[in-house]
XYZ file of N, CA and C in Angstrom:
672
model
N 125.868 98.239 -66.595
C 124.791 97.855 -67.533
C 124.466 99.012 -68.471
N 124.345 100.273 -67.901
C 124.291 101.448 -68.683
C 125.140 102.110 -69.845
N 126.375 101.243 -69.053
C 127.798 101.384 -70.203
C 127.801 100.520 -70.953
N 127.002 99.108 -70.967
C 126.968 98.535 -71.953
C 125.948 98.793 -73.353
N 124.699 99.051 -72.348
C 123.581 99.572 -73.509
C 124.378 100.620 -74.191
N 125.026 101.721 -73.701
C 125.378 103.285 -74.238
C 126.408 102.620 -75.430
N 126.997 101.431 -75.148
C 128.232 101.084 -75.940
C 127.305 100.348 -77.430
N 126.878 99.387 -77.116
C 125.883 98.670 -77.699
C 125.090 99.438 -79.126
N 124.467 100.788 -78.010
C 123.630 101.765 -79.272
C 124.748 102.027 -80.117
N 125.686 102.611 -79.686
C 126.601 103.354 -80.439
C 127.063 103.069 -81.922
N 127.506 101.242 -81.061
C 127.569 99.872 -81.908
C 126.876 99.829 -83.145
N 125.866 100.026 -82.855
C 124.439 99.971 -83.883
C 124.632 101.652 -84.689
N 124.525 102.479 -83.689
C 124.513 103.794 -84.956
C 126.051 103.854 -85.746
N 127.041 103.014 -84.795
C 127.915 102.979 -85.863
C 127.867 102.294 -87.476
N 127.218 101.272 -86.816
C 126.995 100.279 -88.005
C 126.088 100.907 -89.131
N 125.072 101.271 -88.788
C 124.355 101.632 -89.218
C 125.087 102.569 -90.630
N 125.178 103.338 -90.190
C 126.083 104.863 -90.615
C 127.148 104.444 -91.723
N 127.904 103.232 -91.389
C 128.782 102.477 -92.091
C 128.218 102.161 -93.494
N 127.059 100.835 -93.070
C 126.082 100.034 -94.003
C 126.087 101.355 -95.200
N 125.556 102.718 -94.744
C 124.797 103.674 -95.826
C 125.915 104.905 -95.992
N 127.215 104.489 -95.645
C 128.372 106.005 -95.578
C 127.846 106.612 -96.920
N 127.739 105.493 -97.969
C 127.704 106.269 -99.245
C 126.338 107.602 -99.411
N 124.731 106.743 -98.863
C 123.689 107.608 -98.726
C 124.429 108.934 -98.684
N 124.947 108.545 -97.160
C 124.884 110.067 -95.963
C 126.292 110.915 -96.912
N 127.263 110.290 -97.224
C 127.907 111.045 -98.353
C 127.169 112.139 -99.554
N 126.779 111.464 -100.026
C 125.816 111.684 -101.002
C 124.836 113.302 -100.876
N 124.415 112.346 -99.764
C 122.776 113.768 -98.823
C 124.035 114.785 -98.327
N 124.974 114.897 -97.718
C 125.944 115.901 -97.347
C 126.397 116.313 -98.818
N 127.018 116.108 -99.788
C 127.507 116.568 -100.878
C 126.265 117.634 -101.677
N 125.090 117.166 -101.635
C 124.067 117.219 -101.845
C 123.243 118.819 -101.087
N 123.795 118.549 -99.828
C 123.164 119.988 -98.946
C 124.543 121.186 -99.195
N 125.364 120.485 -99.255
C 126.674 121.094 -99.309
C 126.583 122.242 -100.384
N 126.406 121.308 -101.899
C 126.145 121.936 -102.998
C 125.004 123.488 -102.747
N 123.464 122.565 -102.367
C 122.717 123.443 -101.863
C 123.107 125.029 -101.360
N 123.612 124.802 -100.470
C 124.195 125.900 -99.380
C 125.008 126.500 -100.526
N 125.961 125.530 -101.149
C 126.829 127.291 -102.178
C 125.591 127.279 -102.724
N 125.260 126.942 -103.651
C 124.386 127.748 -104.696
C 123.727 129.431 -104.209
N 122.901 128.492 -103.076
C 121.877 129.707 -102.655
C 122.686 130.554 -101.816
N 123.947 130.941 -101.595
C 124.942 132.017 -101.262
C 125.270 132.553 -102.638
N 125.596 131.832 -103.428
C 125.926 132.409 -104.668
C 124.641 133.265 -105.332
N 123.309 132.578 -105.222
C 122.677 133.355 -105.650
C 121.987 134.699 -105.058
N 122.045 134.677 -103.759
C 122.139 135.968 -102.764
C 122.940 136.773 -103.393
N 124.365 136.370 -103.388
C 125.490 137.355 -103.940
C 124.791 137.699 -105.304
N 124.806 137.183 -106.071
C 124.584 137.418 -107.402
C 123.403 138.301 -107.656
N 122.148 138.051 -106.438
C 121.087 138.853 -106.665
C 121.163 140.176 -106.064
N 122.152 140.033 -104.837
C 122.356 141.645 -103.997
C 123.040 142.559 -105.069
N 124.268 141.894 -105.912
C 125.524 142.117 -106.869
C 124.366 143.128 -107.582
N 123.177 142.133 -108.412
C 122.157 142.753 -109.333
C 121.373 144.096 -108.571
N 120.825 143.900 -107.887
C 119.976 144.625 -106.968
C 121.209 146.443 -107.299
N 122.023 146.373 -106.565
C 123.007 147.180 -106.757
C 123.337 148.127 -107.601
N 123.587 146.723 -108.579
C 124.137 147.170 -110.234
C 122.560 148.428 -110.168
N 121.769 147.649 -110.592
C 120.614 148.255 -111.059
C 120.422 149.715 -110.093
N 120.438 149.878 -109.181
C 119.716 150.892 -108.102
C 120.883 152.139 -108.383
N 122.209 151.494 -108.933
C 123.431 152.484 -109.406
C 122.862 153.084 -110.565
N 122.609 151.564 -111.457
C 121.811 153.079 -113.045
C 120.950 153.973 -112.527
N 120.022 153.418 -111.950
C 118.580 154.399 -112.077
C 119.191 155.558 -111.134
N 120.368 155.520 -110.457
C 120.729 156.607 -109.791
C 121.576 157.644 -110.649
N 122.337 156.763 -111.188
C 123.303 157.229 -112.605
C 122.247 157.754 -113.674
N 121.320 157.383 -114.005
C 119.946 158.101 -115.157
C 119.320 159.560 -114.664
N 118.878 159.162 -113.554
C 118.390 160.246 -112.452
C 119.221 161.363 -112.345
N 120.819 161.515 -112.474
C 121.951 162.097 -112.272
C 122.372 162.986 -113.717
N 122.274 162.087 -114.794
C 122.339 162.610 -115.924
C 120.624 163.396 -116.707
N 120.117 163.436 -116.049
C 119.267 163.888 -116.256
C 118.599 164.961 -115.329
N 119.744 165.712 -114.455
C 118.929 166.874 -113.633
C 120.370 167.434 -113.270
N 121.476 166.866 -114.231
C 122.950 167.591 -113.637
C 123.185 169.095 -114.173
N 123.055 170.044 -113.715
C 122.664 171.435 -114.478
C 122.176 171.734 -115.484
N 120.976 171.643 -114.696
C 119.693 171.311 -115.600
C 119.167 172.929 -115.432
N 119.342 173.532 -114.483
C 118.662 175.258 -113.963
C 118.818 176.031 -115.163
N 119.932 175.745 -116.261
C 119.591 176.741 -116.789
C 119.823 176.467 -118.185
N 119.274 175.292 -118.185
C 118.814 174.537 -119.993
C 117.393 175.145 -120.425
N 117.839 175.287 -121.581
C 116.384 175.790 -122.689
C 115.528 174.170 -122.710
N 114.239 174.572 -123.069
C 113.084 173.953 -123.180
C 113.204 172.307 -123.855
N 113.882 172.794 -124.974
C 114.305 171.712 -126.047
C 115.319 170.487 -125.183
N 116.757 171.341 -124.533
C 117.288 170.615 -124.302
C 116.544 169.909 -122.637
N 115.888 170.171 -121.905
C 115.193 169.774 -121.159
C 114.725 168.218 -121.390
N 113.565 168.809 -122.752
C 112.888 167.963 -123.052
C 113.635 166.558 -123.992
N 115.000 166.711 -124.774
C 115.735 165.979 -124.970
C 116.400 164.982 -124.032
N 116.678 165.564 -122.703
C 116.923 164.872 -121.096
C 115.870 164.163 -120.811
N 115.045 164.737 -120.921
C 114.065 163.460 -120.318
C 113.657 162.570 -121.200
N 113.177 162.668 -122.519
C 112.825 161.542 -123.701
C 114.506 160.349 -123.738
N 115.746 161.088 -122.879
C 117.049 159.830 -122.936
C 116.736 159.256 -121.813
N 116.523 160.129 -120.666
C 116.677 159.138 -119.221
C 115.053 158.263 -119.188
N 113.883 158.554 -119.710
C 112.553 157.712 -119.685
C 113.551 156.493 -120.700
N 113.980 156.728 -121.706
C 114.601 155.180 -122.545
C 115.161 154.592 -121.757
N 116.175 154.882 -120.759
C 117.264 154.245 -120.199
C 116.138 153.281 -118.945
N 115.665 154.352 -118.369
C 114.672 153.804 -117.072
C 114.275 152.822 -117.429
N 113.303 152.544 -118.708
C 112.161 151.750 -119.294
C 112.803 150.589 -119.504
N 114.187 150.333 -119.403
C 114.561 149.062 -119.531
C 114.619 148.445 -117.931
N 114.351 149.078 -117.009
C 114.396 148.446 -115.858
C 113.075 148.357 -114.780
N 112.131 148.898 -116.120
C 110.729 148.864 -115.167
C 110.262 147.411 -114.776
N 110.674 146.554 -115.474
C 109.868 144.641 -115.645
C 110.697 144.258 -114.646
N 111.471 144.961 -114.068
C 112.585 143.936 -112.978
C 111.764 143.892 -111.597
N 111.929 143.258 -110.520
C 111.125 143.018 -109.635
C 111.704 144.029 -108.459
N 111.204 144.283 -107.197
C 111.524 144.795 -105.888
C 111.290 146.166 -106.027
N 112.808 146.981 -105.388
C 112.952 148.516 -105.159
C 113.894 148.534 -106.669
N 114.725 147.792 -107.446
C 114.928 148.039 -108.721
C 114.028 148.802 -109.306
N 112.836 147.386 -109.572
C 112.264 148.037 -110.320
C 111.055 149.230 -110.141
N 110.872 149.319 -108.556
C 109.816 149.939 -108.447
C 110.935 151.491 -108.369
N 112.042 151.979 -107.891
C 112.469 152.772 -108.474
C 112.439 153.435 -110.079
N 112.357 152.308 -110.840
C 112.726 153.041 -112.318
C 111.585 153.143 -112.602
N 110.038 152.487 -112.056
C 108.693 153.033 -112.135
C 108.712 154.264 -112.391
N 109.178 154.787 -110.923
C 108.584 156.163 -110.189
C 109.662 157.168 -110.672
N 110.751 156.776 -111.725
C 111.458 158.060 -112.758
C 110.515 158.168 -113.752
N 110.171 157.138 -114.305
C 109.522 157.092 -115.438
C 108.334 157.767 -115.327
N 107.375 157.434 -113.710
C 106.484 157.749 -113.864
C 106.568 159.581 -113.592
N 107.910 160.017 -112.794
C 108.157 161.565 -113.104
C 108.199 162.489 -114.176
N 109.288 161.501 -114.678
C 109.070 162.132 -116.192
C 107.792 162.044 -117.100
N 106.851 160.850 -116.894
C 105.788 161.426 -117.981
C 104.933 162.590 -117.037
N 105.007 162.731 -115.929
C 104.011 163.868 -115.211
C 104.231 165.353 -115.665
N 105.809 165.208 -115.912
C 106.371 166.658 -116.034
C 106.177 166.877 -117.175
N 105.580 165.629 -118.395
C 105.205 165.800 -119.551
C 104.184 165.930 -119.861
N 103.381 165.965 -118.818
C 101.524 165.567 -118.840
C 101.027 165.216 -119.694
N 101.586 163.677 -119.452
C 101.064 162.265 -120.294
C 100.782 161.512 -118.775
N 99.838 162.319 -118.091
C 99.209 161.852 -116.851
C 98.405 160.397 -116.533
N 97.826 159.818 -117.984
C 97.426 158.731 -117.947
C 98.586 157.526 -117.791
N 100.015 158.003 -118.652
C 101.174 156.925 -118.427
C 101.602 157.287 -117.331
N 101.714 158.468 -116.783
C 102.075 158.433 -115.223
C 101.905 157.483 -114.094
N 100.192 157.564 -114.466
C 99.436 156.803 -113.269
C 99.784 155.477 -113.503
N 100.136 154.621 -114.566
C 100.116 153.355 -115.368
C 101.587 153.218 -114.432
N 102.373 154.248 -114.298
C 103.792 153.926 -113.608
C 103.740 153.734 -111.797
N 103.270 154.535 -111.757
C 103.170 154.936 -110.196
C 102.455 153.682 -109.552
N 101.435 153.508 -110.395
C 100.851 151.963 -110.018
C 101.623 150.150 -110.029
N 102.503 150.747 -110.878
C 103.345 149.545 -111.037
C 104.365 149.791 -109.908
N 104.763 150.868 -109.759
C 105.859 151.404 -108.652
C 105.181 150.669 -107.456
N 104.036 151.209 -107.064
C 103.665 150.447 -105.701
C 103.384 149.253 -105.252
N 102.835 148.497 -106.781
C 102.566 147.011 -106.576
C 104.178 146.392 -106.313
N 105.400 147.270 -107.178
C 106.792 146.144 -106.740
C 106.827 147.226 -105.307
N 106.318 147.830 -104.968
C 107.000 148.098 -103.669
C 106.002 148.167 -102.112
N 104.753 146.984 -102.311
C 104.038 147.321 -101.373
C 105.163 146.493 -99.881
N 104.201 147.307 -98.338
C 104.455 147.593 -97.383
C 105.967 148.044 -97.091
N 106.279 149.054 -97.717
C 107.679 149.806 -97.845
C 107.038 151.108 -97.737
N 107.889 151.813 -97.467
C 107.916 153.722 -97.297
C 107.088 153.924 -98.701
N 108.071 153.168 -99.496
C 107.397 154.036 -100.679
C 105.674 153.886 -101.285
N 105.294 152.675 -100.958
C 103.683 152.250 -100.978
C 103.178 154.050 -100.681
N 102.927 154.304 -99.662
C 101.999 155.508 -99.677
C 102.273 156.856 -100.896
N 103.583 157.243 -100.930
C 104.212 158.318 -101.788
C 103.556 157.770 -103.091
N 103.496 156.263 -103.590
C 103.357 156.052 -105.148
C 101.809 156.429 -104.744
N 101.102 156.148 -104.093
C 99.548 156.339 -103.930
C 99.262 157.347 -104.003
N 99.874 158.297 -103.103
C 99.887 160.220 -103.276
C 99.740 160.547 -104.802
N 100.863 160.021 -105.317
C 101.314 160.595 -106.833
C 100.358 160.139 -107.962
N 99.371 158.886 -107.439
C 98.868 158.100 -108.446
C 97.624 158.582 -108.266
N 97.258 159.088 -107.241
C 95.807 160.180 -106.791
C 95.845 161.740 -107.225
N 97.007 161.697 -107.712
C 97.499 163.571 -107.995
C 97.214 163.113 -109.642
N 97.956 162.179 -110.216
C 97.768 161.802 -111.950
C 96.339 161.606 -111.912
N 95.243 160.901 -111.431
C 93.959 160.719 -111.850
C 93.475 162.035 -111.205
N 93.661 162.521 -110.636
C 93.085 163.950 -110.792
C 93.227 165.050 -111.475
N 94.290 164.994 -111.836
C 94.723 165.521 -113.616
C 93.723 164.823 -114.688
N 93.739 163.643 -114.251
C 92.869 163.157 -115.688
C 91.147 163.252 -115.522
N 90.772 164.045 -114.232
C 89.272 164.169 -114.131
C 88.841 163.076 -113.610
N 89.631 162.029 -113.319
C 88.701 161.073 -112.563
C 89.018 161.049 -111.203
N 88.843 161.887 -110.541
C 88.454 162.235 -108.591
C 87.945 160.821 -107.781
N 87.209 160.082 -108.354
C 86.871 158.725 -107.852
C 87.831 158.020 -107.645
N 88.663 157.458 -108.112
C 89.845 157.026 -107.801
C 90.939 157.667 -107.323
N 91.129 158.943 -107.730
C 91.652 159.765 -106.766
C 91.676 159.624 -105.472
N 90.565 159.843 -105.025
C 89.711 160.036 -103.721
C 90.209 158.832 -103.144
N 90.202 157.646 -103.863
C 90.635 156.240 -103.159
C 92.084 155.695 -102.864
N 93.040 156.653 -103.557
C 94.381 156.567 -103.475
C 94.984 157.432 -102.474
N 93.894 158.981 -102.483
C 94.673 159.533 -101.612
C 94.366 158.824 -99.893
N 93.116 158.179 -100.038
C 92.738 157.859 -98.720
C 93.883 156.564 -98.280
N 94.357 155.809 -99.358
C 95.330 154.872 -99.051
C 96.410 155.598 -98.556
N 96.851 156.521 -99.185
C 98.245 157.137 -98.561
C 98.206 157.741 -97.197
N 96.624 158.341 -97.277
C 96.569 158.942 -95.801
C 96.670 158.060 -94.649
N 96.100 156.515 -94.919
C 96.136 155.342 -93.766
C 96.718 155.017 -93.393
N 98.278 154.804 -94.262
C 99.674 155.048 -93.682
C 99.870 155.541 -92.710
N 100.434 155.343 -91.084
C 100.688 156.562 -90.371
C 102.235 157.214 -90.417
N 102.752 156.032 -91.427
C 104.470 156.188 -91.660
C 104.581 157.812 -92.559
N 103.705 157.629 -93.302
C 103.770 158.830 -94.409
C 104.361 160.133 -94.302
N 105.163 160.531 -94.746
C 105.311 161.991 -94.706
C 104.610 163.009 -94.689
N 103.708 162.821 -95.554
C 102.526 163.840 -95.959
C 101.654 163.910 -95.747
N 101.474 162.311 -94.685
C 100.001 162.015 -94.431
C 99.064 162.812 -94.170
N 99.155 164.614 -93.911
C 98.277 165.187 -93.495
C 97.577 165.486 -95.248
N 98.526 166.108 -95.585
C 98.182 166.240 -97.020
C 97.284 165.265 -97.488
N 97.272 164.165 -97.650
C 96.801 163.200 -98.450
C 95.486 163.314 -97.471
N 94.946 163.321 -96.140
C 93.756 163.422 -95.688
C 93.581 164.617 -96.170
N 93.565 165.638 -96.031
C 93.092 166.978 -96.685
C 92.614 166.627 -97.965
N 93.308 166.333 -99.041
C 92.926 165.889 -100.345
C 91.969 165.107 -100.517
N 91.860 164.088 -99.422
C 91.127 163.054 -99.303
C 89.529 163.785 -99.145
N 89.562 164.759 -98.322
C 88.559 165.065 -97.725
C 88.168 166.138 -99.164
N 88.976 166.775 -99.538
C 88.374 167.852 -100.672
C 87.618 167.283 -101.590
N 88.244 166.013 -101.860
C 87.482 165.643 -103.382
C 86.345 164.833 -103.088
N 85.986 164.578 -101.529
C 84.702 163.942 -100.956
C 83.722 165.195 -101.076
N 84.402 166.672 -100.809
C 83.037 167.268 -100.593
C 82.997 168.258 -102.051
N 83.936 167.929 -102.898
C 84.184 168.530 -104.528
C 82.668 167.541 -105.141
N 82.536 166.795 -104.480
C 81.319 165.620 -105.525
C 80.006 165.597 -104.151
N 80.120 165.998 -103.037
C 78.935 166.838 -102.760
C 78.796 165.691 -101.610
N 79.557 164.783 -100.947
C 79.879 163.667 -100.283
C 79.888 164.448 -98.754
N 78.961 165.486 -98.166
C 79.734 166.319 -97.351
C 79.923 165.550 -95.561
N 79.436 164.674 -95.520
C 78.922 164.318 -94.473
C 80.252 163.506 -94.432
N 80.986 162.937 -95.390
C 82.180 162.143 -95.160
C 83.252 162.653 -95.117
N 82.789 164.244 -96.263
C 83.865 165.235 -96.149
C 84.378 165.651 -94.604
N 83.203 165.968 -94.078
C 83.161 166.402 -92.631
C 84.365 165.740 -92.012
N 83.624 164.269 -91.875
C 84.199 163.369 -91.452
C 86.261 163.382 -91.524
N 86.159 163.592 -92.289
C 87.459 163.128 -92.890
C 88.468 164.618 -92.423
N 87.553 165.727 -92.529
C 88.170 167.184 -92.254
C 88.849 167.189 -90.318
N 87.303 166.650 -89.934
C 87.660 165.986 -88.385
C 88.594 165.677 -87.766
N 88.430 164.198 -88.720
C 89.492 163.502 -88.115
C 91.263 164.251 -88.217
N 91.567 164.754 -89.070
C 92.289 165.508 -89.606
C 92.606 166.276 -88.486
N 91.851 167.170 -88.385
C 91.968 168.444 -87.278
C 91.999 167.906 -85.745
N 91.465 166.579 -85.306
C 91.468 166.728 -84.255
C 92.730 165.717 -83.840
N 93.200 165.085 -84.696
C 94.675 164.745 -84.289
C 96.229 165.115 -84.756
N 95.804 166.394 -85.445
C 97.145 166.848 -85.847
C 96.364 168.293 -86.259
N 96.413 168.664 -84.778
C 95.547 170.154 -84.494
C 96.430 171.490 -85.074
N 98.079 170.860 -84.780
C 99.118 171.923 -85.112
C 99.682 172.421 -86.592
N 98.972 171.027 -87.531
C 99.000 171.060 -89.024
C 98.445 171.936 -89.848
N 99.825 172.639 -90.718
C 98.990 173.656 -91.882
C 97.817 172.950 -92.415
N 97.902 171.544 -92.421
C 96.683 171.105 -93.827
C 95.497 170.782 -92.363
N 95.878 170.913 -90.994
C 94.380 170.636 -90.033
C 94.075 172.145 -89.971
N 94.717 173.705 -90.140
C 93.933 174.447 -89.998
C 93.043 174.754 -91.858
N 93.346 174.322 -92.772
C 92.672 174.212 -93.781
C 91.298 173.590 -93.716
N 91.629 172.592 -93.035
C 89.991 171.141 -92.429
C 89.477 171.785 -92.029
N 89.665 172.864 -91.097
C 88.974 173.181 -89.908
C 88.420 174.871 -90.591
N 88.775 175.259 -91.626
C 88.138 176.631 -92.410
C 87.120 175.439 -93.329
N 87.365 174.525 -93.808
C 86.287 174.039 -94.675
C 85.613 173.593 -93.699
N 85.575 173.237 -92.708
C 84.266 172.351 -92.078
C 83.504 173.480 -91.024
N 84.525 174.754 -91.347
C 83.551 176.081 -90.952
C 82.244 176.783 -92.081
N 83.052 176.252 -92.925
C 82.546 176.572 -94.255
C 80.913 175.728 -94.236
N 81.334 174.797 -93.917
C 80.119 173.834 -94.282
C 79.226 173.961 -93.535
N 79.421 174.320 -92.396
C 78.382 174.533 -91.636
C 77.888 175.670 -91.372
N 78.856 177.184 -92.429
C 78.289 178.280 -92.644
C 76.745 178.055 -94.121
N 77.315 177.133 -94.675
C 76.577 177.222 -95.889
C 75.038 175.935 -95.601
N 75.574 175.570 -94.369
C 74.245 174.500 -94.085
C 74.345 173.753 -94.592
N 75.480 172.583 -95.696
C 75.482 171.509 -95.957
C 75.920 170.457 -94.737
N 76.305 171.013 -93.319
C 76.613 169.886 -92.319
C 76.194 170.701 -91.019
N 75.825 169.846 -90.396
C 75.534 170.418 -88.688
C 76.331 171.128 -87.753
């Protein structure tokens, strides 16, 4: 009886399947297509990805290839070619483009056109947030507004880079963090921030720095 029902269904999904071969033709030709495309466009986008990460490496290359012992002019001729070349690949999306950001945004620093710096470094991190590089563009984009006198935002970039615990520098960026809290008279957060600093990375050049300013502070009576 079981071999008949089992035969029976079969019967039926055969039929079935028959009635609509063309549908199920169709929907298979259909996913088939699907599937190349979106391989092709993987390829095509890794292919791009590539291409691109080769210039900005190839720009980067022509622009620091014995460079030690160029005059001023020709320096500054190197970098006004490789910022042109970069600038065509800043609008592209990912680590492309957040790479040719963070040339661009080198070269205007070394030019101190610190306001287009920061304009780069910021674009660098938005194509490259939760990546390595997120904290480094924050470092750099807290170092340009502090060139430009505005410490307030400073203060808020370096504290982003410091939250990172991936960071390289992360001690740095709390140190900084903490200077420009007690540079604007903030000392109680300064403290704070010198603290925290020192008491978990006790062995750090930038925790015995925390730990002379938050001697400091409590030599001069602005903290307890």
């Amino acid at each position: 009886m079981a071999d008949f029902e089992e035969q029976t269904a079969s019967k039926k999904l055969a039929g079935f399947i028959e009635k609509r071969k063309v549908a199920f033709i169709a929907t298979l030709i259909v996913f088939i297509c699907l599937l190349i495309g979106y391989v092709i466009f993987a390829s095509v986008a890794n292919n791009n990805k590539l291409k691109g990460l080769q210039a900005i490496d190839e720009i980067t290359f022509e622009m620091t290839d014995k460079s030690s012992g160029l005059e001023e002019a020709e320096i500054s001729a190197r970098l006004n070619t490789a910022f042109e070349k970069a600038s065509a690949y800043t609008k592209k999306g990912g680590i492309v483009g957040a790479r040719a950001n963070m040339l661009c945004a080198d070269i205007t620093y070394q030019q101190k056109k610190y306001s287009e710096s920061a304009d780069f470094w910021k674009a660098a991190a938005e194509k490259a947030k939760k990546t390595y590089i997120a904290p480094l563009c924050y470092f750099n984009l807290a170092a340009c507004y502090e060139e430009t006198g505005n410490n307030e935002d400073a203060a808020t970039y370096y504290k982003l880079a410091a939250d990172d615990n991936s960071f390289v520098i992360r001690t740095h960026a709390m140190f900084s963090y903490g200077r420009l809290l007690e540079a604007k008279g903030d000392y109680a957060t300064a403290a704070a921030a010198y603290t925290e600093l020192n008491d978990n990375f006790s062995d750090d050049s930038w925790a015995d720095l925390a730990k002379s300013r938050l001697i400091a502070l409590k030599k001069d009576g602005k903290i307890e």
